[in-house]
CSV table of C-alpha atoms in Angstrom, one decimal:
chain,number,residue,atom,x,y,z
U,1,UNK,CA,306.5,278.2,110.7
U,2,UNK,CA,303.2,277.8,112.7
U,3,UNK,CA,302.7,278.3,116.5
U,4,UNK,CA,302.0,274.5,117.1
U,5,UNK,CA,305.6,273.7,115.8
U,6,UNK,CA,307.1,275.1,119.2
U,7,UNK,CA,304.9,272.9,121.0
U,8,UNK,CA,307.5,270.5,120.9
U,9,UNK,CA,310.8,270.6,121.8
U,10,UNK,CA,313.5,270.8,119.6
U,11,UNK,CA,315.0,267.4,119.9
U,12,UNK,CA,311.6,266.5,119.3
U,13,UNK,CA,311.2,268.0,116.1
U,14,UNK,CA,314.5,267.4,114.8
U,15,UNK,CA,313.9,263.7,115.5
U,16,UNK,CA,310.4,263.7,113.5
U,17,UNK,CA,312.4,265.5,110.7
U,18,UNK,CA,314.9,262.7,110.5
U,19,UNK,CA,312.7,259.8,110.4
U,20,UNK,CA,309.9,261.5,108.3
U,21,UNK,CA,313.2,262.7,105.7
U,22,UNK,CA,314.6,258.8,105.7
U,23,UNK,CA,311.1,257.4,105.0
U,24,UNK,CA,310.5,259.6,102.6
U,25,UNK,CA,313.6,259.0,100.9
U,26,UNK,CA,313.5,254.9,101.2
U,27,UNK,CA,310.4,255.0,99.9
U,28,UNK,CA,311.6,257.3,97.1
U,29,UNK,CA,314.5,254.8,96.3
U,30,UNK,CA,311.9,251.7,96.4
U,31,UNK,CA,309.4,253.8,93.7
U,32,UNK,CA,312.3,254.8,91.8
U,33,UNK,CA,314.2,250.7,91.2
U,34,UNK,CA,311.4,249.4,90.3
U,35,UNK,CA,310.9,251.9,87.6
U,36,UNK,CA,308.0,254.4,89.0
U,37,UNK,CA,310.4,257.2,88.3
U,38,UNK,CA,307.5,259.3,86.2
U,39,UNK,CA,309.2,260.7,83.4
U,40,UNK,CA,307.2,264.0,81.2
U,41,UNK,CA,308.5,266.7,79.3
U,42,UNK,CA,307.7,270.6,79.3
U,43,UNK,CA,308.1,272.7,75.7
U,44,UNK,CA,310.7,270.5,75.0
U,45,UNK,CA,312.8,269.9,78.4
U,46,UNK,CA,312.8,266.6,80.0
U,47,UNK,CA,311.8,265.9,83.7
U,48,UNK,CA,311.4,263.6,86.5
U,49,UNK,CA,310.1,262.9,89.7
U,50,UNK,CA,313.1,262.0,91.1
U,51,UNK,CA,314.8,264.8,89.1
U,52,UNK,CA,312.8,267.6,90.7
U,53,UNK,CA,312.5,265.8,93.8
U,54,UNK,CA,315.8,264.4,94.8
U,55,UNK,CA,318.2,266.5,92.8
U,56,UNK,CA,316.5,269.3,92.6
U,57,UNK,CA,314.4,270.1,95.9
U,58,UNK,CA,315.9,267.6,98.2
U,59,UNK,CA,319.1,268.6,97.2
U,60,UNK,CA,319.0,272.6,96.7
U,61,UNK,CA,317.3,273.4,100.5
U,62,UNK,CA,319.6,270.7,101.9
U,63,UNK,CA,322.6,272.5,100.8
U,64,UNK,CA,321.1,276.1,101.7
U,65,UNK,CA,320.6,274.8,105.2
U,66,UNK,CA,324.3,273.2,105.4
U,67,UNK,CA,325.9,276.6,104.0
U,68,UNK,CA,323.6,278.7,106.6
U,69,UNK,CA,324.9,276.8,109.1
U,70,UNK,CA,328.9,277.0,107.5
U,71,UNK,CA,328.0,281.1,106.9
U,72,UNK,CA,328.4,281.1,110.9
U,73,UNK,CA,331.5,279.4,111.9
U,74,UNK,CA,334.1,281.7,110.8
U,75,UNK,CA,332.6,284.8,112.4
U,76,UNK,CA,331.6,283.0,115.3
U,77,UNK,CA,335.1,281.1,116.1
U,78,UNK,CA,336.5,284.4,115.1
U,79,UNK,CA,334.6,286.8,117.4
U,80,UNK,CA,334.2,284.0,120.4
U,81,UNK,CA,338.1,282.9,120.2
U,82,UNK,CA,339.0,286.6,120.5
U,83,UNK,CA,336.3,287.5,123.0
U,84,UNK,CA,337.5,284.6,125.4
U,85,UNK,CA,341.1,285.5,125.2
U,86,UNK,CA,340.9,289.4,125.3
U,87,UNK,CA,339.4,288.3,128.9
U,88,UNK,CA,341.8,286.0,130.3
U,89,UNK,CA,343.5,287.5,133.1
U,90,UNK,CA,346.6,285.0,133.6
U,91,UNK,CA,348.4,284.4,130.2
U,92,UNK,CA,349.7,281.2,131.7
U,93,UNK,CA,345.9,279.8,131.5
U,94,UNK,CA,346.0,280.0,127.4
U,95,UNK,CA,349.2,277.4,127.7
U,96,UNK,CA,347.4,275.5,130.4
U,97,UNK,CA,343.9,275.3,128.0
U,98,UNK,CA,346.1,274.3,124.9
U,99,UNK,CA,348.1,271.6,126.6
U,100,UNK,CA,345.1,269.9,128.0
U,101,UNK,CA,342.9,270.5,125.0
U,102,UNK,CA,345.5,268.6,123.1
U,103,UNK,CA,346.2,266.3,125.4
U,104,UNK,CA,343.2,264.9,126.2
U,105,UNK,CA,342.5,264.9,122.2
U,106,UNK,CA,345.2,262.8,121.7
U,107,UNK,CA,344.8,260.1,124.5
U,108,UNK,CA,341.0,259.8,123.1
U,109,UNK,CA,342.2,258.9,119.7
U,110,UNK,CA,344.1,256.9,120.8
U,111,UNK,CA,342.0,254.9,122.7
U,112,UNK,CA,339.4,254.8,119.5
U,113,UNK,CA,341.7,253.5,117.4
U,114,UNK,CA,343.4,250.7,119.8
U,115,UNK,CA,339.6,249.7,120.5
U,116,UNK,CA,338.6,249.4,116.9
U,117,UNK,CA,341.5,247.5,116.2
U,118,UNK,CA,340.7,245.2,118.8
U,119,UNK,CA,336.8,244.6,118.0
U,120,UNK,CA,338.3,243.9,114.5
U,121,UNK,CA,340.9,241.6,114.9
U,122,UNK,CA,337.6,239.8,117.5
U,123,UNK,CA,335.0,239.9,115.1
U,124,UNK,CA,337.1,239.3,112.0
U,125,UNK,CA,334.7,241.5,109.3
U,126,UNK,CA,336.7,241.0,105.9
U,127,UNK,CA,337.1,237.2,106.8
U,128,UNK,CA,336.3,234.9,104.1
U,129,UNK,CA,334.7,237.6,102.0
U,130,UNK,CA,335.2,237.9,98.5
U,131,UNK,CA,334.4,241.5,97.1
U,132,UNK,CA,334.8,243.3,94.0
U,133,UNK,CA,334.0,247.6,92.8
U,134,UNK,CA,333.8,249.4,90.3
U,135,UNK,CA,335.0,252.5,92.9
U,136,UNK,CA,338.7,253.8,92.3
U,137,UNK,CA,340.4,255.5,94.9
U,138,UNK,CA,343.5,257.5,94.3
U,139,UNK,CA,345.6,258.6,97.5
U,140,UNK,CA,346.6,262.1,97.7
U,141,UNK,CA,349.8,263.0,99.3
U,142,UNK,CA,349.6,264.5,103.1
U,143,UNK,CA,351.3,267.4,104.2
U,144,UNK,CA,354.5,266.7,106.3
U,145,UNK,CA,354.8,267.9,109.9
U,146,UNK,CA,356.7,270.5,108.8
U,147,UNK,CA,354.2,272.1,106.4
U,148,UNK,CA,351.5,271.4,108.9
U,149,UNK,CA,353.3,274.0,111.2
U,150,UNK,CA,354.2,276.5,108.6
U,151,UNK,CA,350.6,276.6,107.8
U,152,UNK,CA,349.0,277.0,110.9
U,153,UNK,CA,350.2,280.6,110.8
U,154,UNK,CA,348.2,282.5,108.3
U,155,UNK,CA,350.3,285.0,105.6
U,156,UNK,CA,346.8,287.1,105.0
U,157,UNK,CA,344.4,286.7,107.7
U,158,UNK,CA,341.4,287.8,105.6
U,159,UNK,CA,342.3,285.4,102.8
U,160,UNK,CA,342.6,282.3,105.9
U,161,UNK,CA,338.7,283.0,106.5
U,162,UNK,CA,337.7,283.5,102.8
U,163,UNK,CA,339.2,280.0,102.6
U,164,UNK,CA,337.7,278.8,105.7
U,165,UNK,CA,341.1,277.7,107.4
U,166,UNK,CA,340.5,276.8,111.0
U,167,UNK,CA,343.9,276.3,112.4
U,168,UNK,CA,345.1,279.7,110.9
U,169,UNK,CA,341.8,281.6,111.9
U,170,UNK,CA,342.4,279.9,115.9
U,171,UNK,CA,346.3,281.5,115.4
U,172,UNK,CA,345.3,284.5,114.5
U,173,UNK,CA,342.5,284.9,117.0
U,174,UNK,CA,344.3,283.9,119.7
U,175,UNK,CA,347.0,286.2,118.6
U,176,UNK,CA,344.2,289.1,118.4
U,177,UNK,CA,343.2,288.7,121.4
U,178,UNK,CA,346.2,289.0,123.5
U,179,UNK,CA,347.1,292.0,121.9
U,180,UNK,CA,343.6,293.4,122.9
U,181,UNK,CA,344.3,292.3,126.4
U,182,UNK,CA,347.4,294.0,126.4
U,183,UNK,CA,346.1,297.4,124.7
U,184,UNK,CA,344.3,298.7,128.0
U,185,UNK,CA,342.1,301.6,127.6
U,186,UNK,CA,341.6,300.9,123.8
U,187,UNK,CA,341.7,296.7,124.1
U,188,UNK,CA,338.5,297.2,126.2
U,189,UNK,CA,336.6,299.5,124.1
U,190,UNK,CA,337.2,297.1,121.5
U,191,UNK,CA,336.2,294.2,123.0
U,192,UNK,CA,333.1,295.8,124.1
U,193,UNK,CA,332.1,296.0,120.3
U,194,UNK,CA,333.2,292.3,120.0
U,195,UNK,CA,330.9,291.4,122.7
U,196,UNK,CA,328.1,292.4,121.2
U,197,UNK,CA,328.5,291.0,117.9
U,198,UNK,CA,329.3,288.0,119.9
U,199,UNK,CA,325.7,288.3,120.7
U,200,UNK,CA,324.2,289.0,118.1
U,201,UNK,CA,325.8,286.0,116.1
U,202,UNK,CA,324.5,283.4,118.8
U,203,UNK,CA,320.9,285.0,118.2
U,204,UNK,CA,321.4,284.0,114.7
U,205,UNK,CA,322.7,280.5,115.9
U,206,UNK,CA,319.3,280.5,117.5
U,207,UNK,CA,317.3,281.5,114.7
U,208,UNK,CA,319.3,278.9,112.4
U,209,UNK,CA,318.6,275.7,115.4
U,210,UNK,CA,314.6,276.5,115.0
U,211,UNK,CA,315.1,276.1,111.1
U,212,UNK,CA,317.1,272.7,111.7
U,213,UNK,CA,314.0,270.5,111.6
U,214,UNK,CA,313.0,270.9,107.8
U,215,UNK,CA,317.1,271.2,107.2
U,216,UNK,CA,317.6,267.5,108.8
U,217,UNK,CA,314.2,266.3,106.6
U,218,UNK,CA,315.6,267.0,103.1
U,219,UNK,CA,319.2,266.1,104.1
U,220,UNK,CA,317.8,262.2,105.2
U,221,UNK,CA,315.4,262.2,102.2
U,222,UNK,CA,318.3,262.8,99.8
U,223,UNK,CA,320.2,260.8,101.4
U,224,UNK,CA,318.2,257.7,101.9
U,225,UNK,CA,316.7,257.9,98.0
U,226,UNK,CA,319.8,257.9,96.5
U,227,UNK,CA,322.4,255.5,99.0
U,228,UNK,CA,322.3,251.8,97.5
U,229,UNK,CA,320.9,249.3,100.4
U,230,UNK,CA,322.5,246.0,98.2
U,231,UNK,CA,326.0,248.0,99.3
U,232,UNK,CA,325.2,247.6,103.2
U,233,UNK,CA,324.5,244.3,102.7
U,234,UNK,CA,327.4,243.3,101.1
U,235,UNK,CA,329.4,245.1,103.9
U,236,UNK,CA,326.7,244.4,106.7
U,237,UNK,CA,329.6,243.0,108.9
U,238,UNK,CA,332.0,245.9,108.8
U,239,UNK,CA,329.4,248.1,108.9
U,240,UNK,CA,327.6,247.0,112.1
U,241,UNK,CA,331.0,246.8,113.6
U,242,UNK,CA,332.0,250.2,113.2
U,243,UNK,CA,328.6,251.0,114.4
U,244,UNK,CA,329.3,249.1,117.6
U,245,UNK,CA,332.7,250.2,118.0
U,246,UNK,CA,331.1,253.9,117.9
U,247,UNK,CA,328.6,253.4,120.3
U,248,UNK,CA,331.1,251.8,122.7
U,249,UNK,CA,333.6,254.7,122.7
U,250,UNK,CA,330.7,257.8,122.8
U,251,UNK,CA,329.1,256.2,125.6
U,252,UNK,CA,332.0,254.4,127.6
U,253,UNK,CA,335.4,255.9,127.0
U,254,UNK,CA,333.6,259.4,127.1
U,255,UNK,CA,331.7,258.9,130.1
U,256,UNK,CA,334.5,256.9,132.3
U,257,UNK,CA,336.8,260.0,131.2
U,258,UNK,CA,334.1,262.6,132.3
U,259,UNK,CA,333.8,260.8,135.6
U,260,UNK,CA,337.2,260.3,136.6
U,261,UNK,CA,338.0,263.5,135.8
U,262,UNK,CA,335.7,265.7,137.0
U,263,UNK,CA,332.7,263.9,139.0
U,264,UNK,CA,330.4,265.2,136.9
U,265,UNK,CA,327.5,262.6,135.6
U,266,UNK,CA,327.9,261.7,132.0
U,267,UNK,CA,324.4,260.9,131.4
U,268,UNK,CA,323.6,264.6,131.7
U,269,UNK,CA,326.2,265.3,128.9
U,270,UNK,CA,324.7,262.6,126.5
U,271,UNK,CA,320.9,264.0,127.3
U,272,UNK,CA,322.1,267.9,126.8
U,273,UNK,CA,324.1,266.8,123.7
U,274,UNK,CA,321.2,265.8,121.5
U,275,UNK,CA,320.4,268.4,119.5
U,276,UNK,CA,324.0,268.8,118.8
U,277,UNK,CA,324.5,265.3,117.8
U,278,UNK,CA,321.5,265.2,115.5
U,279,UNK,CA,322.9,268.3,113.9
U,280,UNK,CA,326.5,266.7,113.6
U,281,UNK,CA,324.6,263.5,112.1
U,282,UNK,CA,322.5,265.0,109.6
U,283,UNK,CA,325.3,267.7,108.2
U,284,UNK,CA,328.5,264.6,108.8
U,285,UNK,CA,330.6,267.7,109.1
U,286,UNK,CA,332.1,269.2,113.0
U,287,UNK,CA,332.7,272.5,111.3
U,288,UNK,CA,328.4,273.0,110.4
U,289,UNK,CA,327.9,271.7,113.7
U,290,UNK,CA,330.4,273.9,115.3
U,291,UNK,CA,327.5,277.0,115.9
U,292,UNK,CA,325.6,274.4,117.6
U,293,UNK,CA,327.7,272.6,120.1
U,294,UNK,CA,329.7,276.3,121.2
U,295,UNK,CA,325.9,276.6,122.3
U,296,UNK,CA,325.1,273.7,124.0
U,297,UNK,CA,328.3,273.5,125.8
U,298,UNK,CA,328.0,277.3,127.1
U,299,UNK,CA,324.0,277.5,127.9
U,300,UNK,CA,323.4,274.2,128.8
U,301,UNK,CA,326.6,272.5,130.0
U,302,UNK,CA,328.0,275.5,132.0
U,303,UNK,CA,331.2,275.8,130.0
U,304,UNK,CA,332.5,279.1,130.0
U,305,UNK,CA,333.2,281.3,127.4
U,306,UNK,CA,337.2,281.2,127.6
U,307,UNK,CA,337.2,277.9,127.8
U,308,UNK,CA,334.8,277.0,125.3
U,309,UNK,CA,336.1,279.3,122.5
U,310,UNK,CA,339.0,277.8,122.5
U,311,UNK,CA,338.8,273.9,123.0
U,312,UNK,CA,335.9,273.5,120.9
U,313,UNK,CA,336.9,275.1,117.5
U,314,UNK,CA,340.1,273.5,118.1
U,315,UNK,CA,338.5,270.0,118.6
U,316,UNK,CA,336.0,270.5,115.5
U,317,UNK,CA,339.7,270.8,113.6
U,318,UNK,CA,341.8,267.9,115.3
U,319,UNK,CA,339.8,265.5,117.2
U,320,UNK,CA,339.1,262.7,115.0
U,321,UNK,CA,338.0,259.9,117.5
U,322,UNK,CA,335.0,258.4,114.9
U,323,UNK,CA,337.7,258.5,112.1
U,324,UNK,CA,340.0,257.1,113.7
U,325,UNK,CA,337.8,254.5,114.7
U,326,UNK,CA,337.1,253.9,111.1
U,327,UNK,CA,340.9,253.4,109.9
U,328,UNK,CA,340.8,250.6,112.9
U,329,UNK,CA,338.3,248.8,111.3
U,330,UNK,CA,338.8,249.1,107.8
U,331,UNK,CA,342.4,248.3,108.1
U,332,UNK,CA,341.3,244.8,110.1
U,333,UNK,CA,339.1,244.7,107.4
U,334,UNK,CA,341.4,245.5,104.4
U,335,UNK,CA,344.0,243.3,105.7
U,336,UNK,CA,341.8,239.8,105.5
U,337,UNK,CA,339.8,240.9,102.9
U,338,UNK,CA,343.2,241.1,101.1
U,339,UNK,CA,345.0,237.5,103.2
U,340,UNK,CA,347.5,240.0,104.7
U,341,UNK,CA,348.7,239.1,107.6
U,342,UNK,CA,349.3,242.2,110.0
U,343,UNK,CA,351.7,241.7,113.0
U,344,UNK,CA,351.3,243.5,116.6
U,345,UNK,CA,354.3,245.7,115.5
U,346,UNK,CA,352.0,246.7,112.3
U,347,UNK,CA,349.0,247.5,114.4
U,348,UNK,CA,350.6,249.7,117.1
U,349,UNK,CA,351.9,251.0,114.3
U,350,UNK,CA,348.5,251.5,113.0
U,351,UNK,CA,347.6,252.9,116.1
U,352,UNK,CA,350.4,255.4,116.2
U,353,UNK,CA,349.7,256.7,112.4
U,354,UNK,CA,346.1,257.1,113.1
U,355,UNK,CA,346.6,259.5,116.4
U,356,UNK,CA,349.2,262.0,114.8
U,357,UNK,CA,347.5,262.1,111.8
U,358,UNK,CA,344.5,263.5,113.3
U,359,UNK,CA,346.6,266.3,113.7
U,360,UNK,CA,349.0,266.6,111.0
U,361,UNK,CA,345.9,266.2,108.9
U,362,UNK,CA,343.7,268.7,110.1
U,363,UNK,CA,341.9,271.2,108.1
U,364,UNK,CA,342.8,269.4,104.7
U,365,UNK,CA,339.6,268.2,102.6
U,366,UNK,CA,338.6,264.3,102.7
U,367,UNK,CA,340.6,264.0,106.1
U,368,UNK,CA,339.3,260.9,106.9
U,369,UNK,CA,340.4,258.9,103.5
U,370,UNK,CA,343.8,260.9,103.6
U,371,UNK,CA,344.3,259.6,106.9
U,372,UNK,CA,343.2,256.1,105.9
U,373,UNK,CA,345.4,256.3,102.8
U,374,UNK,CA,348.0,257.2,105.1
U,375,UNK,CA,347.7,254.4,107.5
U,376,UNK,CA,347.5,251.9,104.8
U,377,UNK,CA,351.0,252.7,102.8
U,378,UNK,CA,352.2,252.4,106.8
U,379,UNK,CA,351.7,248.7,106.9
U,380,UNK,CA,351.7,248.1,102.9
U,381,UNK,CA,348.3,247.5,102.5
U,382,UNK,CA,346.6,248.0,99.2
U,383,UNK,CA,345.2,251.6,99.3
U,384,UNK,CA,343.1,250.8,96.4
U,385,UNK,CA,341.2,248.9,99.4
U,386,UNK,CA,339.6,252.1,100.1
U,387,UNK,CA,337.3,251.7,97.5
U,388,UNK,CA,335.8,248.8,99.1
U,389,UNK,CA,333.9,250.9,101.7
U,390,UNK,CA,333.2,254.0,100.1
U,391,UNK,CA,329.9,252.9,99.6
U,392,UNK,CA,328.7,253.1,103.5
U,393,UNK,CA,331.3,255.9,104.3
U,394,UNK,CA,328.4,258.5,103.9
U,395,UNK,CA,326.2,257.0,106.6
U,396,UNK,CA,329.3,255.9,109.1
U,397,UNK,CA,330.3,259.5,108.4
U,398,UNK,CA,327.3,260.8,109.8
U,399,UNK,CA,327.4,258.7,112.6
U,400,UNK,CA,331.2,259.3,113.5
U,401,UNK,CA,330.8,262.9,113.2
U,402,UNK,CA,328.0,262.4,116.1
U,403,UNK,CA,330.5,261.3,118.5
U,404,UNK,CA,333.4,263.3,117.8
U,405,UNK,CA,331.5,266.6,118.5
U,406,UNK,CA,329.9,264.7,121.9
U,407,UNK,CA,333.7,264.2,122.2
U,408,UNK,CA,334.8,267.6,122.1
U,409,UNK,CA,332.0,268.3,124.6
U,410,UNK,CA,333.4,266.2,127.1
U,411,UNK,CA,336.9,267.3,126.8
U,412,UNK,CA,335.3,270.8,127.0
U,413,UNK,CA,334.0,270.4,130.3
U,414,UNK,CA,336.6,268.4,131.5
U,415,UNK,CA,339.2,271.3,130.8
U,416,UNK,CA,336.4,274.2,132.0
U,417,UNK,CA,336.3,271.8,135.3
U,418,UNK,CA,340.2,272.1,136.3
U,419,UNK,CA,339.9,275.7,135.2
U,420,UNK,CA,337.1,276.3,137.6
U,421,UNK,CA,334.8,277.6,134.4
U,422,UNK,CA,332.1,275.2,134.5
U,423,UNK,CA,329.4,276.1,136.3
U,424,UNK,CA,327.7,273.0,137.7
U,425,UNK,CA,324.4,274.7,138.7
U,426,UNK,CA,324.0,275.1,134.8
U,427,UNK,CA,325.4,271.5,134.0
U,428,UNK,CA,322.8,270.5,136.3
U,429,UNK,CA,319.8,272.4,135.7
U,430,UNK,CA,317.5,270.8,133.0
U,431,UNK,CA,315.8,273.2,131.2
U,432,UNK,CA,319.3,275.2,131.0
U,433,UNK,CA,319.1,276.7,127.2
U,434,UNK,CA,315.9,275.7,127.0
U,435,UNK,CA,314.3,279.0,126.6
U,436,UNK,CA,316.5,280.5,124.4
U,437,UNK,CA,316.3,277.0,122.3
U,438,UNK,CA,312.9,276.9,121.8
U,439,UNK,CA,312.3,281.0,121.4
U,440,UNK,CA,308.8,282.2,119.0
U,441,UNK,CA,310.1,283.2,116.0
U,442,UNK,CA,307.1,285.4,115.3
U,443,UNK,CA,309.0,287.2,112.3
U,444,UNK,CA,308.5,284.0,110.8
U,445,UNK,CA,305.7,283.3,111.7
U,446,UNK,CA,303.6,286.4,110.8
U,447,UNK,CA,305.1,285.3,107.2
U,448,UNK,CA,304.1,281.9,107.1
């Protein structure tokens, strides 16, 4: 990593990453159909250049950098979720932060999936289109409420963050740190040593942001050398109108709740968000991205540390605004593709399905199809109509992951605001997180 590279800053270099990684990879794509994939063969072995390039290089750093970014979250939701209860001084407030959180989770699912139903049944995307695939898609059976509550509370803690289970790890956390709160003398010598590795593991959070740029380059060039453009085509309608419907609820519903709520000026949020939202697009995952928005939302949105251990590891798990705009859309979309004919009981229906799921879901592998699966057998639609649009789920992934994090940004400060934990001078301040952003690795580079 040379000097020059911090002369930019990191939204900057991010950005030239991510265009640099999806022309790289289009172009890859355009050698590769019309046969320039150059084919040779070493004592015997065969290779390629899109063998070494795409599935080998492309592919291997890409998922170093989305496991160096996953290595962080359980320590880090761990150590900050027990750092920011240990010093709560009402236990009333972790009720107050829990009802809210959820609350305002819930009404902005809600309102994603009641717009995208909308736009859908407006712009009509399936209408009058006749598609077939070769795709399967088999539902797998959700967990019932029941089972979703039973396993929030971990059996073997240790085992619940070998496994990565968020909901069990906030339990026991939480849990944790009240006890430590309550321990006097012994609770504070403890959460001095937390404290520190609380430190320590945002440093490395730091470390891991200055590596993003190459990260996000080999993510888009894999991405865009291998995803088929004839499939976006073919689905050009839905998948603009998802796009749209995206767009409209990141920058409208988020920024009429952040106003109303707290005064605060939304732009502000969607300029200090950047970085995270580039992360959250290139990795299509709010659990990689997690690191990264708990350190936007403390350094450069003011959000304190109580406030933000809790609501965003928590939001990372259940708020599923992009999905759920998804399961809007593709059900419109299903539904005429297939001549069903849906009625206003089947869509509030629709509606209602999509917001609990977000919940009852959460934490289970392929969420977002489970939940669609789910939604579909609701209104006795053809779940095998999933397989129509698994072929631009990968790029509307990326993109719907963007907002939800933006989302649980919003709620964050709205919640830090009527906790009086956000402080505005830092929400304010532009080059808030700045320094610490764009710090000179010179470990790295002496090395380089």
């Amino acid at each position: 990593m040379s000097q020059t590279a911090h002369k930019y800053s990191l939204t900057t270099r991010i950005f030239i990453g991510m265009v640099a990684g999806i022309i790289i990879g289009a172009l890859l794509q355009f050698s590769f159909d019309d046969s320039g994939d150059l084919r040779f063969s070493i004592f015997g072995f065969e290779f390629s250049t899109y063998g070494i390039l795409v599935e080998g290089i492309f592919s291997t750093l890409g998922q170093i950098f989305i496991a160096s970014l996953k290595m962080l979250v359980v320590p880090l939701v761990f150590v900050s979720l027990i750092c920011g209860t240990s010093s709560l001084t009402e236990p009333s407030k972790l009720g107050r932060l829990g009802a809210k959180s959820v609350g305002l989770y819930i009404v902005t699912t809600g309102i994603a999936v009641t717009l995208a139903i909308s736009l859908g049944l407006l712009f009509s995307p399936g209408e009058n289109l006749n598609l077939s695939t070769e795709n399967e898609y088999v539902a797998t059976t959700p967990p019932s409420l029941s089972e979703v509550f039973v396993n929030m509370f971990p059996t073997n803690p240790i085992n619940s963050m070998a496994e990565g289970n968020m909901l069990q790890i906030i339990v026991f956390a939480v849990l944790f740190g009240i006890a430590m709160a309550m321990t006097g003398e012994a609770g504070k010598r403890i959460g001095a040593f937390f404290e520190d590795v609380n430190t320590v593991i945002m440093r490395l959070v730091t470390i891991i942001m200055n590596l993003a740029p190459y990260g996000v380059f080999v993510l888009m060039a894999k991405l865009f050398a291998t995803i088929g453009v004839d499939t976006i085509f073919s689905l050009a309608k839905y998948f603009v109108l998802v796009l749209a419907v995206l767009a409209i609820h990141g920058l409208v519903t988020y920024s009429v709740l952040l106003k109303v709520l707290t005064g605060l000026n939304p732009l502000v949020l969607f300029k200090k968000m950047r970085d995270a939202a580039l992360f959250a697009f290139s990795t299509s995952s709010s659990s990689a991205t997690l690191p990264v928005t708990m350190e936007t939302a403390r350094n450069k949105l003011g959000v304190g540390n109580s406030v933000s251990s809790f609501t965003l590891p928590l939001g990372a798990t259940i708020n599923m605004d992009g999905t759920a705009i998804m399961q809007g859309v593709a059900t419109v979309f299903i539904a005429q593709v297939y001549a069903v004919d849906l009625t206003l009981g089947d869509y509030m229906m629709v509606v209602l399905t999509a917001t609990l799921a977000s919940v009852g879901t959460a934490g289970v592998p392929g969420v977002g199809l489970i939940m669609l699966a789910m939604v579909l057998q609701q209104v006795n639609l053809p779940v095998e109509g999933i397989a129509l649009i698994i072929g631009v789920d990968r790029l509307l992934d990326m993109t719907r992951t963007a907002v939800n994090i933006t989302g649980d940004c919003m709620v964050s400060c709205v919640v830090a605001k009527s906790e009086n934990d956000l402080d505005e001078a830092v929400y304010y301040d532009e080059d808030a997180g700045e320094k610490e952003e764009n710090i000179d690795l010179q470990h790295f580079d002496k090395n380089s």
